[in-house]
PDB file of C-alpha atoms in Angstrom:
ATOM      1  CA  MET F 485      26.781 -12.973 -17.217  1.00  0.00           C
ATOM      2  CA  LYS F 486      29.099 -11.756 -14.481  1.00  0.00           C
ATOM      3  CA  HIS F 487      27.501 -14.190 -12.048  1.00  0.00           C
ATOM      4  CA  LEU F 488      29.205 -17.010 -14.001  1.00  0.00           C
ATOM      5  CA  ASN F 489      32.698 -15.571 -13.709  1.00  0.00           C
ATOM      6  CA  ASN F 490      35.033 -17.919 -11.832  1.00  0.00           C
ATOM      7  CA  LYS F 491      32.180 -20.390 -11.330  1.00  0.00           C
ATOM      8  CA  SER F 492      32.121 -24.094 -12.180  1.00  0.00           C
ATOM      9  CA  VAL F 493      29.129 -25.136 -14.286  1.00  0.00           C
ATOM     10  CA  LEU F 494      28.026 -28.710 -15.002  1.00  0.00           C
ATOM     11  CA  VAL F 495      25.643 -29.410 -17.899  1.00  0.00           C
ATOM     12  CA  THR F 496      23.992 -32.812 -18.037  1.00  0.00           C
ATOM     13  CA  GLY F 497      23.163 -33.765 -21.602  1.00  0.00           C
ATOM     14  CA  GLY F 498      25.798 -31.227 -22.571  1.00  0.00           C
ATOM     15  CA  THR F 499      26.263 -32.511 -26.136  1.00  0.00           C
ATOM     16  CA  GLY F 500      22.610 -31.984 -27.150  1.00  0.00           C
ATOM     17  CA  SER F 501      21.373 -28.994 -29.148  1.00  0.00           C
ATOM     18  CA  PHE F 502      20.664 -26.908 -26.068  1.00  0.00           C
ATOM     19  CA  GLY F 503      23.790 -27.992 -24.188  1.00  0.00           C
ATOM     20  CA  LYS F 504      26.152 -27.063 -27.010  1.00  0.00           C
ATOM     21  CA  LYS F 505      24.520 -23.653 -27.521  1.00  0.00           C
ATOM     22  CA  PHE F 506      24.432 -22.924 -23.783  1.00  0.00           C
ATOM     23  CA  ILE F 507      28.090 -23.852 -23.306  1.00  0.00           C
ATOM     24  CA  GLN F 508      29.192 -21.819 -26.313  1.00  0.00           C
ATOM     25  CA  THR F 509      27.226 -18.806 -25.050  1.00  0.00           C
ATOM     26  CA  ILE F 510      28.686 -18.774 -21.548  1.00  0.00           C
ATOM     27  CA  LEU F 511      32.227 -19.357 -22.842  1.00  0.00           C
ATOM     28  CA  GLU F 512      31.922 -16.388 -25.213  1.00  0.00           C
ATOM     29  CA  ASN F 513      30.296 -14.032 -22.710  1.00  0.00           C
ATOM     30  CA  SER F 514      31.797 -14.861 -19.318  1.00  0.00           C
ATOM     31  CA  ASN F 515      34.887 -16.317 -17.686  1.00  0.00           C
ATOM     32  CA  PRO F 516      33.841 -19.530 -15.963  1.00  0.00           C
ATOM     33  CA  LYS F 517      36.340 -21.405 -13.871  1.00  0.00           C
ATOM     34  CA  LYS F 518      35.201 -24.762 -15.286  1.00  0.00           C
ATOM     35  CA  VAL F 519      32.525 -26.036 -17.671  1.00  0.00           C
ATOM     36  CA  ILE F 520      31.786 -29.729 -17.276  1.00  0.00           C
ATOM     37  CA  VAL F 521      30.013 -31.691 -19.994  1.00  0.00           C
ATOM     38  CA  TYR F 522      28.275 -34.751 -18.568  1.00  0.00           C
ATOM     39  CA  SER F 523      26.819 -37.083 -21.211  1.00  0.00           C
ATOM     40  CA  ARG F 524      26.863 -40.649 -22.521  1.00  0.00           C
ATOM     41  CA  ASP F 525      28.160 -40.270 -26.086  1.00  0.00           C
ATOM     42  CA  GLU F 526      31.951 -40.221 -26.385  1.00  0.00           C
ATOM     43  CA  LEU F 527      31.862 -39.321 -30.097  1.00  0.00           C
ATOM     44  CA  LYS F 528      29.696 -36.266 -29.486  1.00  0.00           C
ATOM     45  CA  GLN F 529      32.028 -35.219 -26.686  1.00  0.00           C
ATOM     46  CA  PHE F 530      35.015 -35.679 -29.000  1.00  0.00           C
ATOM     47  CA  ASP F 531      33.380 -33.524 -31.679  1.00  0.00           C
ATOM     48  CA  LEU F 532      32.443 -30.864 -29.133  1.00  0.00           C
ATOM     49  CA  SER F 533      35.972 -30.787 -27.708  1.00  0.00           C
ATOM     50  CA  ASN F 534      37.325 -30.164 -31.212  1.00  0.00           C
ATOM     51  CA  ASN F 535      34.850 -27.342 -31.806  1.00  0.00           C
ATOM     52  CA  LEU F 536      35.711 -25.754 -28.455  1.00  0.00           C
ATOM     53  CA  SER F 537      39.448 -26.420 -28.571  1.00  0.00           C
ATOM     54  CA  LYS F 538      40.361 -22.810 -27.810  1.00  0.00           C
ATOM     55  CA  TYR F 539      38.562 -23.166 -24.471  1.00  0.00           C
ATOM     56  CA  SER F 540      40.296 -26.420 -23.535  1.00  0.00           C
ATOM     57  CA  LYS F 541      41.729 -24.961 -20.299  1.00  0.00           C
ATOM     58  CA  VAL F 542      38.277 -24.623 -18.745  1.00  0.00           C
ATOM     59  CA  MET F 543      36.450 -27.510 -20.452  1.00  0.00           C
ATOM     60  CA  ARG F 544      36.014 -30.909 -18.792  1.00  0.00           C
ATOM     61  CA  TYR F 545      34.342 -33.943 -20.353  1.00  0.00           C
ATOM     62  CA  PHE F 546      32.740 -36.633 -18.194  1.00  0.00           C
ATOM     63  CA  ILE F 547      31.362 -39.777 -19.809  1.00  0.00           C
ATOM     64  CA  GLY F 548      28.423 -40.726 -17.651  1.00  0.00           C
ATOM     65  CA  ASP F 549      24.706 -41.360 -17.380  1.00  0.00           C
ATOM     66  CA  VAL F 550      22.365 -39.545 -15.000  1.00  0.00           C
ATOM     67  CA  ARG F 551      21.192 -43.014 -13.963  1.00  0.00           C
ATOM     68  CA  ASP F 552      24.638 -43.562 -12.406  1.00  0.00           C
ATOM     69  CA  LYS F 553      24.477 -41.845  -9.014  1.00  0.00           C
ATOM     70  CA  GLU F 554      28.110 -42.470  -8.037  1.00  0.00           C
ATOM     71  CA  ARG F 555      29.521 -41.147 -11.306  1.00  0.00           C
ATOM     72  CA  LEU F 556      27.240 -38.107 -11.197  1.00  0.00           C
ATOM     73  CA  ASN F 557      28.203 -37.382  -7.605  1.00  0.00           C
ATOM     74  CA  LEU F 558      31.894 -37.473  -8.584  1.00  0.00           C
ATOM     75  CA  ALA F 559      31.353 -35.165 -11.560  1.00  0.00           C
ATOM     76  CA  THR F 560      29.527 -32.655  -9.342  1.00  0.00           C
ATOM     77  CA  LYS F 561      32.403 -32.169  -6.906  1.00  0.00           C
ATOM     78  CA  ASP F 562      33.211 -28.437  -6.431  1.00  0.00           C
ATOM     79  CA  VAL F 563      30.465 -27.422  -8.887  1.00  0.00           C
ATOM     80  CA  ASP F 564      28.623 -24.116  -8.355  1.00  0.00           C
ATOM     81  CA  PHE F 565      25.800 -24.435 -10.910  1.00  0.00           C
ATOM     82  CA  ILE F 566      24.066 -27.399 -12.553  1.00  0.00           C
ATOM     83  CA  VAL F 567      21.961 -27.143 -15.702  1.00  0.00           C
ATOM     84  CA  HIS F 568      20.080 -30.420 -16.043  1.00  0.00           C
ATOM     85  CA  ALA F 569      19.224 -30.959 -19.721  1.00  0.00           C
ATOM     86  CA  ALA F 570      19.662 -34.746 -19.997  1.00  0.00           C
ATOM     87  CA  ALA F 571      16.442 -36.615 -20.739  1.00  0.00           C
ATOM     88  CA  LEU F 572      14.754 -39.131 -22.983  1.00  0.00           C
ATOM     89  CA  LYS F 573      12.477 -36.824 -24.966  1.00  0.00           C
ATOM     90  CA  GLN F 574      10.841 -38.786 -27.786  1.00  0.00           C
ATOM     91  CA  VAL F 575       7.135 -39.236 -27.118  1.00  0.00           C
ATOM     92  CA  VAL F 576       6.642 -42.417 -29.135  1.00  0.00           C
ATOM     93  CA  SER F 577       9.874 -44.003 -27.914  1.00  0.00           C
ATOM     94  CA  SER F 578       8.862 -43.377 -24.307  1.00  0.00           C
ATOM     95  CA  GLU F 579       5.470 -44.979 -24.918  1.00  0.00           C
ATOM     96  CA  TYR F 580       7.195 -48.110 -26.218  1.00  0.00           C
ATOM     97  CA  ASN F 581      10.030 -48.110 -23.637  1.00  0.00           C
ATOM     98  CA  PRO F 582       8.339 -46.723 -20.518  1.00  0.00           C
ATOM     99  CA  MET F 583      10.774 -48.021 -17.911  1.00  0.00           C
ATOM    100  CA  GLU F 584      13.728 -46.515 -19.770  1.00  0.00           C
ATOM    101  CA  ALA F 585      12.067 -43.090 -19.733  1.00  0.00           C
ATOM    102  CA  ILE F 586      11.330 -43.499 -16.018  1.00  0.00           C
ATOM    103  CA  LYS F 587      14.919 -44.514 -15.237  1.00  0.00           C
ATOM    104  CA  THR F 588      16.392 -41.497 -17.014  1.00  0.00           C
ATOM    105  CA  ASN F 589      13.800 -38.772 -16.479  1.00  0.00           C
ATOM    106  CA  ILE F 590      12.675 -39.581 -12.932  1.00  0.00           C
ATOM    107  CA  ASN F 591      15.437 -41.654 -11.312  1.00  0.00           C
ATOM    108  CA  GLY F 592      18.027 -39.523 -13.109  1.00  0.00           C
ATOM    109  CA  ALA F 593      16.421 -36.360 -11.718  1.00  0.00           C
ATOM    110  CA  GLU F 594      16.624 -37.812  -8.208  1.00  0.00           C
ATOM    111  CA  ASN F 595      20.320 -38.561  -8.754  1.00  0.00           C
ATOM    112  CA  VAL F 596      20.987 -34.994  -9.904  1.00  0.00           C
ATOM    113  CA  ILE F 597      19.246 -33.690  -6.783  1.00  0.00           C
ATOM    114  CA  ASP F 598      21.237 -35.994  -4.483  1.00  0.00           C
ATOM    115  CA  ALA F 599      24.523 -35.039  -6.156  1.00  0.00           C
ATOM    116  CA  ALA F 600      23.696 -31.340  -5.852  1.00  0.00           C
ATOM    117  CA  LEU F 601      22.849 -31.624  -2.155  1.00  0.00           C
ATOM    118  CA  ASN F 602      25.871 -33.807  -1.405  1.00  0.00           C
ATOM    119  CA  ASN F 603      28.159 -31.240  -3.019  1.00  0.00           C
ATOM    120  CA  ASN F 604      26.356 -28.101  -1.804  1.00  0.00           C
ATOM    121  CA  VAL F 605      25.742 -26.835  -5.351  1.00  0.00           C
ATOM    122  CA  GLU F 606      24.538 -23.245  -5.317  1.00  0.00           C
ATOM    123  CA  LYS F 607      21.899 -23.293  -8.087  1.00  0.00           C
ATOM    124  CA  ILE F 608      20.308 -26.068 -10.104  1.00  0.00           C
ATOM    125  CA  ILE F 609      18.156 -25.380 -13.157  1.00  0.00           C
ATOM    126  CA  ALA F 610      16.164 -28.273 -14.613  1.00  0.00           C
ATOM    127  CA  LEU F 611      14.813 -28.116 -18.156  1.00  0.00           C
ATOM    128  CA  SER F 612      11.177 -29.118 -18.516  1.00  0.00           C
ATOM    129  CA  THR F 613       8.557 -29.185 -21.266  1.00  0.00           C
ATOM    130  CA  ASP F 614       5.033 -28.083 -22.090  1.00  0.00           C
ATOM    131  CA  LYS F 615       4.187 -31.779 -22.210  1.00  0.00           C
ATOM    132  CA  ALA F 616       4.491 -31.840 -18.404  1.00  0.00           C
ATOM    133  CA  VAL F 617       1.372 -29.632 -18.173  1.00  0.00           C
ATOM    134  CA  ASN F 618      -1.655 -31.911 -17.747  1.00  0.00           C
ATOM    135  CA  PRO F 619       0.335 -34.725 -19.378  1.00  0.00           C
ATOM    136  CA  LEU F 620      -1.215 -37.183 -21.797  1.00  0.00           C
ATOM    137  CA  ASN F 621       1.878 -39.208 -22.706  1.00  0.00           C
ATOM    138  CA  LEU F 622       4.486 -40.947 -20.567  1.00  0.00           C
ATOM    139  CA  TYR F 623       7.241 -38.510 -21.515  1.00  0.00           C
ATOM    140  CA  GLY F 624       5.156 -35.635 -20.158  1.00  0.00           C
ATOM    141  CA  ALA F 625       4.294 -37.645 -17.056  1.00  0.00           C
ATOM    142  CA  THR F 626       7.961 -38.375 -16.322  1.00  0.00           C
ATOM    143  CA  LYS F 627       8.852 -34.706 -16.730  1.00  0.00           C
ATOM    144  CA  LEU F 628       5.998 -33.708 -14.432  1.00  0.00           C
ATOM    145  CA  ALA F 629       7.366 -36.146 -11.837  1.00  0.00           C
ATOM    146  CA  SER F 630      10.853 -34.724 -12.387  1.00  0.00           C
ATOM    147  CA  ASP F 631       9.568 -31.179 -11.885  1.00  0.00           C
ATOM    148  CA  LYS F 632       7.859 -32.180  -8.649  1.00  0.00           C
ATOM    149  CA  LEU F 633      11.108 -33.749  -7.426  1.00  0.00           C
ATOM    150  CA  PHE F 634      13.118 -30.586  -8.130  1.00  0.00           C
ATOM    151  CA  ILE F 635      10.551 -28.373  -6.436  1.00  0.00           C
ATOM    152  CA  ALA F 636      10.321 -30.663  -3.395  1.00  0.00           C
ATOM    153  CA  ALA F 637      14.132 -30.792  -3.160  1.00  0.00           C
ATOM    154  CA  ASN F 638      13.988 -27.250  -1.781  1.00  0.00           C
ATOM    155  CA  ASN F 639      12.241 -28.659   1.294  1.00  0.00           C
ATOM    156  CA  ILE F 640      15.250 -30.775   2.242  1.00  0.00           C
ATOM    157  CA  VAL F 641      18.169 -28.430   1.615  1.00  0.00           C
ATOM    158  CA  GLY F 642      18.598 -27.815   5.332  1.00  0.00           C
ATOM    159  CA  LYS F 643      21.616 -25.576   5.861  1.00  0.00           C
ATOM    160  CA  SER F 644      22.730 -26.069   2.267  1.00  0.00           C
ATOM    161  CA  LYS F 645      22.724 -23.013  -0.003  1.00  0.00           C
ATOM    162  CA  SER F 646      21.204 -25.002  -2.885  1.00  0.00           C
ATOM    163  CA  LYS F 647      18.308 -23.531  -4.862  1.00  0.00           C
ATOM    164  CA  PHE F 648      16.395 -25.712  -7.323  1.00  0.00           C
ATOM    165  CA  SER F 649      14.439 -24.003 -10.124  1.00  0.00           C
ATOM    166  CA  ILE F 650      12.829 -25.068 -13.412  1.00  0.00           C
ATOM    167  CA  VAL F 651      12.453 -23.655 -16.914  1.00  0.00           C
ATOM    168  CA  ARG F 652       9.622 -24.879 -19.131  1.00  0.00           C
ATOM    169  CA  TYR F 653       9.873 -24.914 -22.928  1.00  0.00           C
ATOM    170  CA  GLY F 654       7.694 -25.536 -25.920  1.00  0.00           C
ATOM    171  CA  ASN F 655       9.359 -26.621 -29.178  1.00  0.00           C
ATOM    172  CA  VAL F 656      12.872 -25.273 -29.703  1.00  0.00           C
ATOM    173  CA  VAL F 657      13.161 -24.400 -33.401  1.00  0.00           C
ATOM    174  CA  ASN F 658      15.906 -26.259 -35.274  1.00  0.00           C
ATOM    175  CA  SER F 659      16.890 -28.363 -32.270  1.00  0.00           C
ATOM    176  CA  ARG F 660      17.620 -32.011 -32.949  1.00  0.00           C
ATOM    177  CA  GLY F 661      14.380 -33.953 -33.400  1.00  0.00           C
ATOM    178  CA  SER F 662      12.147 -30.877 -33.756  1.00  0.00           C
ATOM    179  CA  VAL F 663       9.663 -30.641 -36.603  1.00  0.00           C
ATOM    180  CA  ILE F 664      11.359 -28.037 -38.835  1.00  0.00           C
ATOM    181  CA  PRO F 665      14.588 -30.019 -39.470  1.00  0.00           C
ATOM    182  CA  ILE F 666      12.428 -33.085 -40.108  1.00  0.00           C
ATOM    183  CA  PHE F 667      10.355 -31.237 -42.742  1.00  0.00           C
ATOM    184  CA  LYS F 668      13.484 -29.816 -44.372  1.00  0.00           C
ATOM    185  CA  LYS F 669      15.074 -33.253 -44.602  1.00  0.00           C
ATOM    186  CA  ILE F 670      11.906 -34.721 -46.137  1.00  0.00           C
ATOM    187  CA  ILE F 671      11.916 -32.021 -48.829  1.00  0.00           C
ATOM    188  CA  GLU F 672      15.662 -32.295 -49.483  1.00  0.00           C
ATOM    189  CA  ASN F 673      15.179 -36.044 -49.986  1.00  0.00           C
ATOM    190  CA  LYS F 674      12.519 -35.208 -52.621  1.00  0.00           C
ATOM    191  CA  SER F 675       9.783 -37.157 -50.902  1.00  0.00           C
ATOM    192  CA  LYS F 676       6.444 -37.276 -52.720  1.00  0.00           C
ATOM    193  CA  PHE F 677       4.597 -35.563 -49.871  1.00  0.00           C
ATOM    194  CA  ILE F 678       5.140 -33.881 -46.495  1.00  0.00           C
ATOM    195  CA  PRO F 679       3.501 -35.974 -43.744  1.00  0.00           C
ATOM    196  CA  ILE F 680       1.884 -34.080 -40.866  1.00  0.00           C
ATOM    197  CA  THR F 681      -0.076 -35.490 -37.966  1.00  0.00           C
ATOM    198  CA  HIS F 682      -2.906 -32.908 -37.972  1.00  0.00           C
ATOM    199  CA  SER F 683      -3.134 -29.578 -39.780  1.00  0.00           C
ATOM    200  CA  GLU F 684      -4.611 -27.806 -36.719  1.00  0.00           C
ATOM    201  CA  MET F 685      -2.197 -29.265 -34.161  1.00  0.00           C
ATOM    202  CA  THR F 686      -0.553 -26.318 -32.384  1.00  0.00           C
ATOM    203  CA  ARG F 687       2.865 -26.054 -30.807  1.00  0.00           C
ATOM    204  CA  PHE F 688       4.698 -23.253 -28.968  1.00  0.00           C
ATOM    205  CA  LEU F 689       7.923 -22.142 -30.650  1.00  0.00           C
ATOM    206  CA  MET F 690      11.129 -20.545 -29.400  1.00  0.00           C
ATOM    207  CA  SER F 691      14.641 -20.227 -30.786  1.00  0.00           C
ATOM    208  CA  LEU F 692      17.673 -22.031 -29.429  1.00  0.00           C
ATOM    209  CA  GLU F 693      19.090 -18.659 -28.365  1.00  0.00           C
ATOM    210  CA  GLU F 694      15.901 -17.895 -26.430  1.00  0.00           C
ATOM    211  CA  SER F 695      16.085 -21.253 -24.653  1.00  0.00           C
ATOM    212  CA  VAL F 696      19.603 -20.381 -23.483  1.00  0.00           C
ATOM    213  CA  ASP F 697      18.519 -16.882 -22.403  1.00  0.00           C
ATOM    214  CA  LEU F 698      15.722 -18.374 -20.301  1.00  0.00           C
ATOM    215  CA  VAL F 699      18.149 -20.612 -18.414  1.00  0.00           C
ATOM    216  CA  LEU F 700      20.552 -17.726 -17.877  1.00  0.00           C
ATOM    217  CA  TYR F 701      17.666 -15.649 -16.533  1.00  0.00           C
ATOM    218  CA  ALA F 702      16.716 -18.454 -14.160  1.00  0.00           C
ATOM    219  CA  LEU F 703      20.317 -18.769 -12.969  1.00  0.00           C
ATOM    220  CA  SER F 704      20.341 -15.044 -12.143  1.00  0.00           C
ATOM    221  CA  ASN F 705      16.854 -14.677 -10.704  1.00  0.00           C
ATOM    222  CA  GLY F 706      15.577 -18.094  -9.670  1.00  0.00           C
ATOM    223  CA  GLU F 707      14.613 -18.726  -6.083  1.00  0.00           C
ATOM    224  CA  GLN F 708      13.702 -22.025  -4.510  1.00  0.00           C
ATOM    225  CA  GLY F 709      10.998 -23.807  -6.471  1.00  0.00           C
ATOM    226  CA  ASP F 710      10.425 -21.171  -9.169  1.00  0.00           C
ATOM    227  CA  ILE F 711       9.242 -22.228 -12.635  1.00  0.00           C
ATOM    228  CA  PHE F 712      10.054 -19.835 -15.502  1.00  0.00           C
ATOM    229  CA  ILE F 713       8.239 -19.824 -18.853  1.00  0.00           C
ATOM    230  CA  GLN F 714       8.884 -17.604 -21.846  1.00  0.00           C
ATOM    231  CA  LYS F 715       5.903 -15.972 -23.530  1.00  0.00           C
ATOM    232  CA  SER F 716       6.134 -17.878 -26.788  1.00  0.00           C
ATOM    233  CA  PRO F 717       4.190 -17.697 -30.064  1.00  0.00           C
ATOM    234  CA  ALA F 718       2.272 -20.734 -31.237  1.00  0.00           C
ATOM    235  CA  SER F 719       1.740 -22.104 -34.724  1.00  0.00           C
ATOM    236  CA  THR F 720      -0.198 -24.938 -36.287  1.00  0.00           C
ATOM    237  CA  VAL F 721       1.791 -27.800 -37.753  1.00  0.00           C
ATOM    238  CA  GLY F 722       0.024 -27.162 -41.046  1.00  0.00           C
ATOM    239  CA  THR F 723       1.290 -23.567 -41.155  1.00  0.00           C
ATOM    240  CA  ILE F 724       4.830 -24.670 -40.367  1.00  0.00           C
ATOM    241  CA  ALA F 725       4.746 -27.283 -43.131  1.00  0.00           C
ATOM    242  CA  GLU F 726       3.407 -24.743 -45.655  1.00  0.00           C
ATOM    243  CA  SER F 727       6.101 -22.245 -44.666  1.00  0.00           C
ATOM    244  CA  ILE F 728       8.887 -24.776 -45.107  1.00  0.00           C
ATOM    245  CA  LYS F 729       7.371 -25.864 -48.403  1.00  0.00           C
ATOM    246  CA  HIS F 730       7.373 -22.264 -49.711  1.00  0.00           C
ATOM    247  CA  PHE F 731      10.972 -21.866 -48.561  1.00  0.00           C
ATOM    248  CA  PHE F 732      11.888 -24.491 -51.160  1.00  0.00           C
ATOM    249  CA  HIS F 733      10.323 -22.701 -54.126  1.00  0.00           C
ATOM    250  CA  LYS F 734      10.453 -25.637 -56.555  1.00  0.00           C
ATOM    251  CA  TYR F 735       8.914 -28.135 -54.159  1.00  0.00           C
ATOM    252  CA  ASP F 736       5.248 -28.554 -55.086  1.00  0.00           C
ATOM    253  CA  HIS F 737       4.362 -31.914 -53.578  1.00  0.00           C
ATOM    254  CA  PRO F 738       1.291 -32.035 -51.321  1.00  0.00           C
ATOM    255  CA  ILE F 739       0.986 -32.050 -47.558  1.00  0.00           C
ATOM    256  CA  GLN F 740      -0.597 -35.264 -46.349  1.00  0.00           C
ATOM    257  CA  VAL F 741      -2.288 -35.788 -42.970  1.00  0.00           C
ATOM    258  CA  ILE F 742      -1.272 -39.131 -41.448  1.00  0.00           C
ATOM    259  CA  GLY F 743      -2.970 -38.820 -38.039  1.00  0.00           C
ATOM    260  CA  THR F 744      -1.697 -38.217 -34.510  1.00  0.00           C
ATOM    261  CA  ARG F 745       0.819 -40.593 -33.004  1.00  0.00           C
ATOM    262  CA  HIS F 746       0.790 -42.368 -29.652  1.00  0.00           C
ATOM    263  CA  GLY F 747       0.339 -39.917 -26.793  1.00  0.00           C
ATOM    264  CA  GLU F 748       0.201 -36.718 -28.871  1.00  0.00           C
ATOM    265  CA  LYS F 749      -1.994 -33.792 -27.835  1.00  0.00           C
ATOM    266  CA  LEU F 750      -3.737 -31.640 -30.384  1.00  0.00           C
ATOM    267  CA  TYR F 751      -3.036 -28.507 -28.323  1.00  0.00           C
ATOM    268  CA  GLU F 752      -0.149 -28.126 -25.874  1.00  0.00           C
ATOM    269  CA  SER F 753      -0.151 -25.760 -22.853  1.00  0.00           C
ATOM    270  CA  LEU F 754       2.779 -23.926 -21.301  1.00  0.00           C
ATOM    271  CA  ILE F 755       0.869 -22.986 -18.133  1.00  0.00           C
ATOM    272  CA  SER F 756      -2.129 -24.776 -16.710  1.00  0.00           C
ATOM    273  CA  ARG F 757      -5.283 -22.919 -15.754  1.00  0.00           C
ATOM    274  CA  GLU F 758      -4.553 -23.648 -12.094  1.00  0.00           C
ATOM    275  CA  GLU F 759      -0.977 -22.327 -12.334  1.00  0.00           C
ATOM    276  CA  MET F 760      -2.158 -19.087 -13.922  1.00  0.00           C
ATOM    277  CA  PHE F 761      -3.833 -18.065 -10.660  1.00  0.00           C
ATOM    278  CA  HIS F 762      -0.432 -17.706  -8.990  1.00  0.00           C
ATOM    279  CA  SER F 763       1.866 -16.894 -11.914  1.00  0.00           C
ATOM    280  CA  LYS F 764       3.781 -13.610 -11.991  1.00  0.00           C
ATOM    281  CA  ASP F 765       4.062 -11.572 -15.198  1.00  0.00           C
ATOM    282  CA  LEU F 766       7.719 -10.555 -15.582  1.00  0.00           C
ATOM    283  CA  GLY F 767       7.387  -8.998 -19.020  1.00  0.00           C
ATOM    284  CA  LYS F 768       9.142 -11.440 -21.322  1.00  0.00           C
ATOM    285  CA  TYR F 769       8.596 -14.339 -18.940  1.00  0.00           C
ATOM    286  CA  TYR F 770       6.093 -15.778 -16.511  1.00  0.00           C
ATOM    287  CA  LYS F 771       7.192 -17.065 -13.135  1.00  0.00           C
ATOM    288  CA  ILE F 772       5.251 -19.640 -11.169  1.00  0.00           C
ATOM    289  CA  PRO F 773       6.487 -19.285  -7.574  1.00  0.00           C
ATOM    290  CA  CYS F 774       6.833 -22.232  -5.285  1.00  0.00           C
ATOM    291  CA  ASP F 775       3.731 -23.132  -3.298  1.00  0.00           C
ATOM    292  CA  ASN F 776       5.013 -22.521   0.230  1.00  0.00           C
ATOM    293  CA  ARG F 777       1.806 -23.262   2.078  1.00  0.00           C
ATOM    294  CA  ASP F 778       2.042 -25.406   5.160  1.00  0.00           C
ATOM    295  CA  LEU F 779       0.780 -28.890   4.390  1.00  0.00           C
ATOM    296  CA  ASN F 780      -1.202 -28.727   7.610  1.00  0.00           C
ATOM    297  CA  TYR F 781      -4.480 -27.271   6.350  1.00  0.00           C
ATOM    298  CA  GLU F 782      -6.097 -26.893   9.780  1.00  0.00           C
ATOM    299  CA  GLY F 783      -5.236 -23.199   9.915  1.00  0.00           C
ATOM    300  CA  PHE F 784      -6.944 -22.545   6.610  1.00  0.00           C
ATOM    301  CA  PHE F 785     -10.188 -24.034   7.900  1.00  0.00           C
ATOM    302  CA  SER F 786     -10.171 -22.884  11.534  1.00  0.00           C
ATOM    303  CA  LYS F 787      -8.243 -19.582  11.419  1.00  0.00           C
ATOM    304  CA  GLY F 788      -9.046 -18.245   7.970  1.00  0.00           C
ATOM    305  CA  TYR F 789      -5.530 -18.320   6.553  1.00  0.00           C
ATOM    306  CA  SER F 790      -5.226 -17.164   2.948  1.00  0.00           C
ATOM    307  CA  ASP F 791      -3.004 -18.832   0.360  1.00  0.00           C
ATOM    308  CA  LYS F 792      -2.114 -15.434  -1.188  1.00  0.00           C
ATOM    309  CA  ALA F 793       0.412 -14.662   1.524  1.00  0.00           C
ATOM    310  CA  ASN F 794       2.161 -17.940   1.000  1.00  0.00           C
ATOM    311  CA  TYR F 795       3.422 -17.399  -2.554  1.00  0.00           C
ATOM    312  CA  LYS F 796       6.672 -15.512  -2.971  1.00  0.00           C
ATOM    313  CA  ASP F 797       6.833 -12.458  -5.237  1.00  0.00           C
TER     314      ASP F 797
END
C-alpha cells in the first residue's frame, strides 16, 4: 500500500461496515497523511474516533451529507483519493422512498464528481452493486445511473489528473444489513422459524476483507472508466439459512418461505452478457474497460472501424 503513503484519503459513508474496515486496513498497512471520514451520523463518528484513537493525528471527521455540494467540496480540499461508499442501499426502502434514493445515490454521486474535479483529486473509486446490472428495483437503477455518471466524468476532466473508476460487489458477508447477521439475530431471538424469500434465490458472496482488497486494487490499477469485479462464489438463500441453522446446533425450528419482496430478483448478475464481450480476465478479478469509442458512428458504417481497438487493455 505504498501508494497511500503521505496521501490524503476521503471516505464518504466512512462509518459503515466497509468504511470502517477500509480505514482500519490502510491505517495499519500504510502511512497516510490524512484520512477523512465524511458521513451524517455524529454518534458513529464518535464511536469510530474512540476505536481509532491511536491514529488521531491523521484522522479527520466531517459531519456532512453527499447531498450537500458545498460541504462536500470543502471536505475534499487537498484530498488525493476519494472512496465513495455513501449510499441508500435498502431495496424495499428505496421502493417506498424513491426520491430520497435518487437524491443520495444519483445527485450525491454528481456532487462527489464535482468536488473531485474542483479539487483536482487524483483517483476516485465508487462502490457499486450487482443490482446495477440490468436493474429491476429502484436502488439498482440509481446505482446504474451513478455508475454512468462516474464513467462519463472521465470525459470532462480536461487537464485535471482525476481518474474515476468503479468496483462492483455482490453481498458482503457480515456487513450491516446483509442476510447472515439477520439470520443469526433471528435464531438468537429464538424465533419459531427462519423466514426466507425463496429457497432458490441466489446471491454472490464476498468477505469484508475482500471488498477492501478490491478497492485497494482499483486504487493501484484503475484507469479512467474501469469497472472491477471480483470473481465471487454464489449461494442460494436456502443454503445460507440451512448453514446458519446448523451452526446453532440446538436450533431445530423450520425454514419458512415468505415470498420475494418489492423489487427483488431471483438471480443477481455481477456482469451482464453484453459487458462480458469486452471484459478482461485479470485472474482474481474481471475488468470492464471504459468504452472509448467515438460517439460519431459514421466511421463505423462508412470506413469499417472496429470497436475492438477502442477498448483499453
